[in-house]
Each structure stands twice: as C-alpha cells, then as structure tokens.
Coordinates of C-alpha atoms and ligand atoms in Angstrom, one line a residue:
M1 CA -6.8 -11.1 -20.2
M2 CA -5.9 -7.6 -19.2
K3 CA -8.3 -5.1 -17.8
T4 CA -8.3 -2.0 -20.0
T5 CA -7.9 0.4 -17.1
D6 CA -6.7 -0.3 -13.7
V7 CA -7.0 2.4 -11.2
P8 CA -5.3 1.3 -8.0
A9 CA -7.5 -0.5 -5.6
L10 CA -7.3 2.3 -3.1
F11 CA -9.1 4.6 -5.5
A12 CA -11.6 2.2 -6.8
A13 CA -12.5 1.6 -3.2
L14 CA -12.4 5.3 -2.4
L15 CA -14.8 5.9 -5.2
A16 CA -17.2 3.2 -4.1
L17 CA -17.1 4.6 -0.6
L18 CA -17.6 8.2 -1.7
V19 CA -20.5 7.1 -3.9
S20 CA -22.0 5.1 -1.1
G21 CA -21.7 8.0 1.3
A22 CA -19.6 5.9 3.6
A23 CA -16.3 7.8 3.1
P24 CA -13.8 7.1 5.8
L25 CA -12.1 10.4 5.0
P26 CA -11.4 12.8 7.8
G27 CA -14.4 15.1 8.2
G28 CA -16.6 12.3 6.7
D29 CA -19.4 10.8 8.6
D30 CA -17.6 7.7 9.7
T31 CA -16.5 9.2 13.0
A32 CA -18.8 7.7 15.6
P33 CA -16.8 7.0 18.7
D34 CA -16.1 3.3 19.5
P35 CA -15.7 1.9 23.0
V36 CA -12.0 1.7 23.8
R37 CA -10.8 -1.6 25.1
S38 CA -8.3 -1.6 27.9
D39 CA -5.9 -4.0 26.1
S40 CA -5.5 -1.5 23.3
A41 CA -1.9 -0.5 23.0
A42 CA -1.5 1.5 19.9
P43 CA 0.6 0.2 17.0
P44 CA 4.0 1.9 17.0
A45 CA 3.6 2.9 13.3
D46 CA 1.2 3.2 10.4
H47 CA 3.3 1.8 7.6
H48 CA 1.0 2.6 4.7
M49 CA -0.3 6.2 4.4
H50 CA -0.8 8.6 1.5
V51 CA -0.8 12.3 1.1
W52 CA -1.3 14.1 -2.2
S53 CA -1.2 17.6 -3.7
A54 CA -3.9 19.2 -5.8
D55 CA -1.9 18.1 -8.9
A56 CA -1.7 14.5 -7.9
R57 CA -5.4 14.6 -6.9
D58 CA -6.3 15.9 -10.3
A59 CA -4.2 13.2 -11.9
L60 CA -6.1 10.6 -9.8
V61 CA -9.4 12.1 -10.8
R62 CA -8.4 11.8 -14.5
L63 CA -7.2 8.2 -13.9
M64 CA -10.5 7.3 -12.3
A65 CA -12.5 9.0 -15.1
A66 CA -10.5 7.2 -17.8
G67 CA -12.9 4.7 -19.5
R68 CA -15.8 5.7 -17.2
E69 CA -18.8 7.9 -17.6
G70 CA -20.5 10.4 -15.3
E71 CA -19.4 13.1 -13.0
P72 CA -15.8 13.0 -11.8
P73 CA -15.5 12.3 -8.1
Q74 CA -14.7 15.0 -5.6
I75 CA -11.5 14.1 -3.8
P76 CA -9.7 16.4 -1.3
T77 CA -6.0 16.9 -1.0
F78 CA -4.1 15.5 2.0
D79 CA -1.0 16.8 3.8
G80 CA 1.4 16.0 6.7
E81 CA -0.5 18.0 9.2
Q82 CA -3.6 15.9 8.7
V83 CA -1.5 12.8 9.0
M84 CA 0.0 14.1 12.3
A85 CA -3.4 14.9 13.7
E86 CA -4.5 11.3 12.9
L87 CA -1.4 9.7 14.4
D88 CA -1.7 11.9 17.6
S89 CA -5.3 11.1 18.2
A90 CA -4.5 7.4 17.7
G91 CA -1.4 7.4 19.9
I92 CA 0.7 6.1 17.0
E93 CA 4.3 7.4 17.0
R94 CA 5.5 6.9 13.4
G95 CA 3.9 7.4 10.0
V96 CA 5.1 6.2 6.6
L97 CA 4.1 8.5 3.8
L98 CA 4.0 6.8 0.4
S99 CA 4.1 9.3 -2.5
T100 CA 1.6 8.6 -5.3
A101 CA 3.8 10.4 -7.8
Y102 CA 3.5 7.2 -9.9
F103 CA 0.0 8.4 -10.9
F104 CA 1.8 10.6 -13.5
G105 CA 3.6 7.6 -14.9
S106 CA 0.4 5.6 -15.5
P107 CA 0.1 4.6 -19.2
D108 CA -3.6 5.2 -19.0
V109 CA -3.4 8.9 -19.3
D110 CA -0.8 10.9 -21.2
F111 CA 0.3 13.4 -18.5
E112 CA 2.0 16.4 -19.8
D113 CA 5.4 17.2 -18.3
E114 CA 5.3 13.9 -16.5
R115 CA 8.8 13.8 -15.2
R116 CA 8.7 17.2 -13.6
R117 CA 5.4 16.5 -12.0
V118 CA 6.7 13.2 -10.5
R119 CA 9.7 15.1 -9.0
R120 CA 7.5 17.9 -7.7
E121 CA 5.1 15.4 -6.0
N122 CA 7.9 13.4 -4.4
D123 CA 9.5 16.6 -3.2
R124 CA 6.2 17.7 -1.7
V125 CA 6.0 14.5 0.3
A126 CA 9.6 15.0 1.5
R127 CA 8.7 18.5 2.6
Q128 CA 5.7 17.3 4.7
V129 CA 8.0 14.8 6.3
A130 CA 10.7 17.4 7.0
E131 CA 8.3 19.2 9.3
H132 CA 8.2 16.1 11.5
P133 CA 11.4 14.3 10.9
D134 CA 11.2 12.3 14.2
R135 CA 7.8 11.0 13.4
L136 CA 7.4 10.6 9.6
V137 CA 9.4 9.1 6.8
A138 CA 8.9 9.3 3.0
F139 CA 8.9 6.9 0.2
F140 CA 9.2 8.4 -3.3
G141 CA 6.8 7.0 -5.9
V142 CA 7.8 6.1 -9.5
N143 CA 6.8 3.9 -12.4
P144 CA 9.8 1.5 -12.4
L145 CA 9.5 1.2 -16.2
A146 CA 10.0 5.0 -16.7
D147 CA 13.3 6.1 -18.2
Y148 CA 13.8 8.4 -15.2
A149 CA 13.0 5.7 -12.5
A150 CA 16.7 5.2 -11.5
D151 CA 17.1 9.0 -11.2
E152 CA 14.2 9.2 -8.8
A153 CA 15.8 6.4 -6.7
E154 CA 19.0 8.5 -6.6
R155 CA 17.2 11.6 -5.7
C156 CA 15.5 9.7 -2.8
A157 CA 18.9 8.4 -1.6
S158 CA 20.1 12.0 -1.4
T159 CA 17.1 13.3 0.4
A160 CA 17.2 13.0 4.2
E161 CA 13.5 12.3 4.6
C162 CA 13.3 9.6 1.9
V163 CA 14.0 6.0 3.1
G164 CA 12.7 4.1 0.0
M165 CA 10.7 3.8 -3.1
K166 CA 7.0 2.9 -3.5
L167 CA 6.1 0.9 -6.7
Q168 CA 2.5 0.2 -7.8
L169 CA 2.7 -2.4 -10.5
A170 CA -0.9 -2.3 -11.6
N171 CA -0.9 1.5 -11.9
S172 CA 2.3 1.4 -13.8
D173 CA 1.1 -1.6 -15.9
V174 CA 4.2 -3.7 -15.1
D175 CA 3.5 -7.3 -16.3
L176 CA 5.5 -9.9 -14.5
R177 CA 4.9 -12.3 -17.5
E178 CA 6.8 -9.9 -19.8
P179 CA 10.5 -10.7 -19.6
A180 CA 11.5 -7.1 -20.5
H181 CA 9.5 -5.8 -17.6
V182 CA 10.9 -8.3 -15.2
E183 CA 14.4 -7.3 -16.4
Q184 CA 13.7 -3.6 -15.8
L185 CA 12.2 -4.3 -12.4
R186 CA 15.2 -6.4 -11.5
E187 CA 17.5 -3.5 -12.6
F188 CA 15.5 -1.1 -10.5
F189 CA 15.8 -3.4 -7.4
R190 CA 19.5 -3.8 -8.0
R191 CA 20.0 0.0 -8.0
A192 CA 17.8 0.4 -4.9
G193 CA 20.0 -2.2 -3.2
E194 CA 23.1 -0.3 -4.1
L195 CA 21.6 2.9 -2.7
D196 CA 20.4 1.1 0.4
L197 CA 16.8 2.1 -0.1
A198 CA 13.8 0.1 1.1
I199 CA 11.0 -0.8 -1.3
V200 CA 7.2 -0.9 -0.7
I201 CA 5.6 -2.8 -3.6
H202 CA 2.0 -3.2 -4.6
L203 CA 2.8 -6.4 -6.3
Q204 CA -0.6 -7.3 -8.0
T205 CA -0.6 -6.5 -11.7
R206 CA -3.4 -6.1 -14.1
R207 CA -3.6 -9.8 -15.0
E208 CA -7.0 -11.0 -14.0
D209 CA -5.5 -14.4 -13.1
F210 CA -2.6 -12.7 -11.2
G211 CA -1.1 -15.3 -8.8
R212 CA 1.6 -17.8 -8.3
R213 CA 3.3 -17.5 -11.7
D214 CA 3.7 -13.7 -11.3
V215 CA 4.9 -14.0 -7.7
E216 CA 7.4 -16.6 -8.8
A217 CA 8.8 -14.3 -11.4
F218 CA 9.2 -11.7 -8.8
V219 CA 10.8 -14.1 -6.2
D220 CA 13.1 -15.8 -8.6
H221 CA 14.2 -13.0 -10.8
V222 CA 13.7 -9.7 -9.1
L223 CA 14.3 -10.2 -5.4
P224 CA 17.8 -11.8 -5.7
A225 CA 19.0 -8.5 -7.3
A226 CA 18.6 -6.7 -3.9
P227 CA 19.2 -9.3 -1.2
D228 CA 19.7 -6.9 1.7
I229 CA 17.0 -4.3 1.6
P230 CA 13.7 -4.3 3.3
V231 CA 10.9 -5.2 0.9
Q232 CA 7.4 -4.5 2.2
V233 CA 4.7 -6.2 0.1
A234 CA 1.6 -4.0 0.3
H235 CA -1.9 -5.3 1.0
M236 CA -0.7 -8.8 1.9
G237 CA 0.3 -9.4 -1.8
G238 CA -3.0 -8.3 -3.2
D239 CA -4.9 -5.3 -4.2
S240 CA -6.5 -4.6 -0.7
R241 CA -9.3 -6.9 0.5
F242 CA -8.7 -10.7 0.9
D243 CA -10.0 -11.8 -2.5
S244 CA -9.0 -14.8 -4.5
A245 CA -6.0 -13.0 -6.2
T246 CA -4.7 -11.9 -2.8
V247 CA -5.0 -15.5 -1.5
R248 CA -3.0 -16.8 -4.6
S249 CA -0.4 -14.2 -4.2
F250 CA -0.1 -14.5 -0.5
D251 CA 0.1 -18.3 -0.6
A252 CA 2.9 -18.2 -3.2
L253 CA 4.8 -15.7 -1.2
A254 CA 4.4 -17.7 2.0
D255 CA 5.5 -20.8 0.2
A256 CA 8.6 -19.0 -1.0
M257 CA 9.4 -18.0 2.6
E258 CA 9.5 -21.7 3.4
E259 CA 11.4 -22.8 0.2
H260 CA 13.8 -19.9 -0.2
P261 CA 14.3 -18.4 3.3
E262 CA 17.5 -16.7 2.2
R263 CA 15.7 -14.8 -0.6
M264 CA 12.8 -13.9 1.6
D265 CA 14.6 -12.9 4.7
D266 CA 13.9 -9.2 4.4
V267 CA 10.4 -9.5 2.9
F268 CA 7.3 -8.7 5.0
F269 CA 3.7 -7.7 4.4
D270 CA 1.7 -4.7 5.3
M271 CA -2.0 -5.2 6.1
G272 CA -3.1 -1.9 4.5
L273 CA -6.9 -2.1 4.2
V274 CA -6.9 -5.9 3.9
P275 CA -8.9 -6.8 7.0
F276 CA -12.2 -5.0 7.0
P277 CA -13.9 -3.9 10.2
E278 CA -17.3 -5.3 10.4
Q279 CA -18.6 -1.9 11.6
R280 CA -18.2 -0.8 8.0
A281 CA -21.0 -3.1 7.0
R282 CA -23.3 -0.8 8.9
G283 CA -25.7 -3.6 9.8
D284 CA -25.9 -5.0 6.3
T285 CA -25.7 -8.7 7.1
A286 CA -24.6 -9.8 3.6
R287 CA -21.7 -7.4 3.7
Q288 CA -20.9 -8.4 7.3
R289 CA -20.6 -12.1 6.2
I290 CA -18.2 -11.1 3.4
Y291 CA -16.1 -9.1 5.8
R292 CA -16.0 -12.0 8.3
R293 CA -14.9 -14.4 5.5
W294 CA -12.1 -12.0 4.5
N295 CA -11.0 -11.5 8.1
R296 CA -10.9 -15.3 8.7
R297 CA -8.6 -15.5 5.6
F298 CA -6.5 -12.7 7.0
A299 CA -6.2 -14.4 10.4
E300 CA -5.1 -17.6 8.7
A301 CA -2.5 -15.7 6.7
V302 CA -1.1 -14.0 9.8
R303 CA -0.9 -17.3 11.6
R304 CA 0.8 -18.9 8.7
V305 CA 3.7 -16.5 8.3
G306 CA 3.7 -15.3 11.9
P307 CA 2.6 -11.9 13.2
D308 CA 6.2 -10.5 13.0
R309 CA 6.0 -10.7 9.2
V310 CA 3.1 -8.4 9.0
V311 CA 3.1 -4.7 9.9
F312 CA 0.2 -2.4 10.7
G313 CA -1.0 0.0 7.9
T314 CA -4.2 1.7 6.9
D315 CA -3.8 3.0 3.4
Y316 CA -4.8 6.3 4.9
P317 CA -6.9 8.3 3.8
E318 CA -8.8 5.1 3.1
A319 CA -9.0 4.4 6.8
R320 CA -8.2 6.4 9.9
P321 CA -5.5 4.7 11.9
G322 CA -7.0 5.1 15.4
Q323 CA -10.4 4.0 14.4
Y324 CA -9.1 1.2 12.1
A325 CA -6.9 -0.3 14.9
R326 CA -9.7 -0.1 17.4
R327 CA -12.3 -1.6 15.1
L328 CA -10.0 -4.4 14.0
R329 CA -9.5 -5.4 17.6
Q330 CA -13.2 -6.0 17.8
S331 CA -13.6 -7.6 14.4
L332 CA -10.6 -9.9 13.9
P333 CA -10.9 -13.5 14.8
L334 CA -7.5 -13.4 16.7
T335 CA -6.8 -13.5 20.4
A336 CA -5.9 -10.3 22.2
A337 CA -2.3 -11.6 22.5
E338 CA -2.2 -12.4 18.7
I339 CA -3.4 -8.9 17.9
R340 CA -0.8 -7.4 20.2
D341 CA 1.9 -9.4 18.4
L342 CA 0.4 -8.3 15.0
F343 CA 0.3 -4.6 15.8
D344 CA 3.5 -4.2 17.7
D345 CA 6.0 -4.5 14.8
R346 CA 8.0 -1.8 13.3
A347 CA 9.6 -2.0 9.8
P348 CA 13.4 -2.1 9.8
Y349 CA 13.6 1.2 7.9
L350 CA 12.1 2.9 11.0
E351 CA 14.8 1.7 13.3
Ligands
ZN401 ZN1 -1.8 2.7 -0.7

C-alpha cells in the first residue's frame, strides 16, 4: 500500500515540533545551555544540513498542506550565514548543504515552471557555499525521474561549489519495485559516476513495508552502475528515527556490506536525526523510553558496521549541530571512545 502523500520525514517532524512548540529552529526556545563535557571534541563536519529560499519554503508549505486541513505552518527561510553561525558556535569546521530543489519535482503538487525553479534553488545553494568555499560544499537536489535530472547533474559537475547530488526517493515517489524507476535511477547513478559526483540518497520510499526487497533492488541494480563514487545513505537507511522500516533497511544494507563488499565499498551512512537526545523528551517519561529504545538500536547499528561507516549529521534546521552533538554525548549508550570514533569521520567528498 502506498501513502497518498509523503512529505519528507524532516518536514513531518518539523511540523510536529512546530505544533508542539518544541521547535529546534534557531531562535526557538530549545536553546537552554547544556553542561559541556571535557571529552567533547567537535565533529569535523555536519554532513546533512539544509538551507532554503522563500520559494522552496513556500513549496514545502504547499507539500505539507497537500491532503491536510487547517492553517499552513509558519516556516522560516534558511541561508548560509545561519549555517556558518551554527558551525562556528559548535566548533565544527565543515558543513554539507543539501539543496531541497527536489521539492519542486514532487508529484504531489503541480509546481508551475518546475525546471526553472529547481535550477534557481540549486544555484542559490551554490551561492551560499561560494561565500565560504573553504568551509561549505553543496549538493544539488533533483527528482531522478525528471527529464531534466541528468542536466542538473551536469550543471552540478560544472559548478565549483557542487560536489554531488541529493536524491529524496519518497519525495520524488521513486518506487524501487517499479522496474522502470530502477532503470532510471540506475541511469542517473551511471551518469553521476561519469561526472565523478557523490550522491546523498534518502533511500526510503513511500512503500509502507519498505525494506529488504527495496534495498536489494538498489544494491543489485543501481549501485553497480556507479562503482567508484561516494554514496551517503541518509538517516541510516530510513526516514529519520530508528523505526521498524529503518531497521529493515539498515539490516539489509549491513548484510550487503558483508555479502558484496566490492559493491558497498564507497557506501556509508549519515546519522541525520536518527538518534534522538533524551533531553527532547522534556521529562515526558514515555517519550524518554521511546528515545532510549531508538538510541539502543542506533548504537547496535553503529557497532555492527563500525563507526567509520557512519558520519555525523543533523538534518539542520531540524537540529542545531552543537547542541545535538553535545546532547548525543549524554544520551547515546556508547562509550566516550566509541562516540569519538563515531563523530570523527569526514566523508571522502570533503577531502
Ligand atoms: Zn535532510
């Protein structure tokens, strides 16, 4: 069964947080200082951050409103200066800005002038990065099924600030059980490989039973088309949060790493918003228990593939990098040495 609309997890979560008044957004009320622990070396990079223009924000609001009733949510825009302020206050050197231009390619809303707006949003992200080329890199966003997808990859390859492409399969309604979609995705990966671009992929689709079967289609038919480029699987293979779909997806990917090491050599995970700091439960013991359970699953996952296969990321503006790192140090059931190993990696596209 397919969900009728599937706003990316980030935004569903954002909505929930905005509604609950617990928004983690800069300027929100989630800013209470935490005690800093002395073993707290900052991660070298936040590998999963977003900025968006007013146009992309409006697109997001329309996507969130599709199929829902009530007042549209109030969402601010975000730019590179805000990202830099967050990184500086966290002591984090590098930031990876993932364009959400694929909003405009979502089949849920018929966006006028889609292609031009995709280009404009991607160019805006590149301009933010161009202000801080030693600290930031850009990924262009695109729906890989769009007829202009390969053109966006080519534009990325010819843009100094752009190191790769961000794909969001649920937002783009790519179905890994649909042979035609798999073929188009494979062709997109092949082209990205030729252009030497990295890929960040939100792999979870709209299938409610998303899991092994979908991951195997990706591993067997898509990945071999681009054997030499870094592939960052966002949110540990899921949709953010360690729910049952994330577990199915992660387990299938981890199995593939054992069974097809040559295919999985350049594949790694970002932890963007998967572990959830207990402080966010705000004393609600039922929520705290849920977060603890997710975090135990997350710790198991890290131990299974090894901390070098997982890079730090926040899904900013969903979480603020300094605060998120600090709170995870206090919440995760990992040793200080394990957390150091987990946090200290840098994706190959940042070398
Ligand atoms: Zn994201």
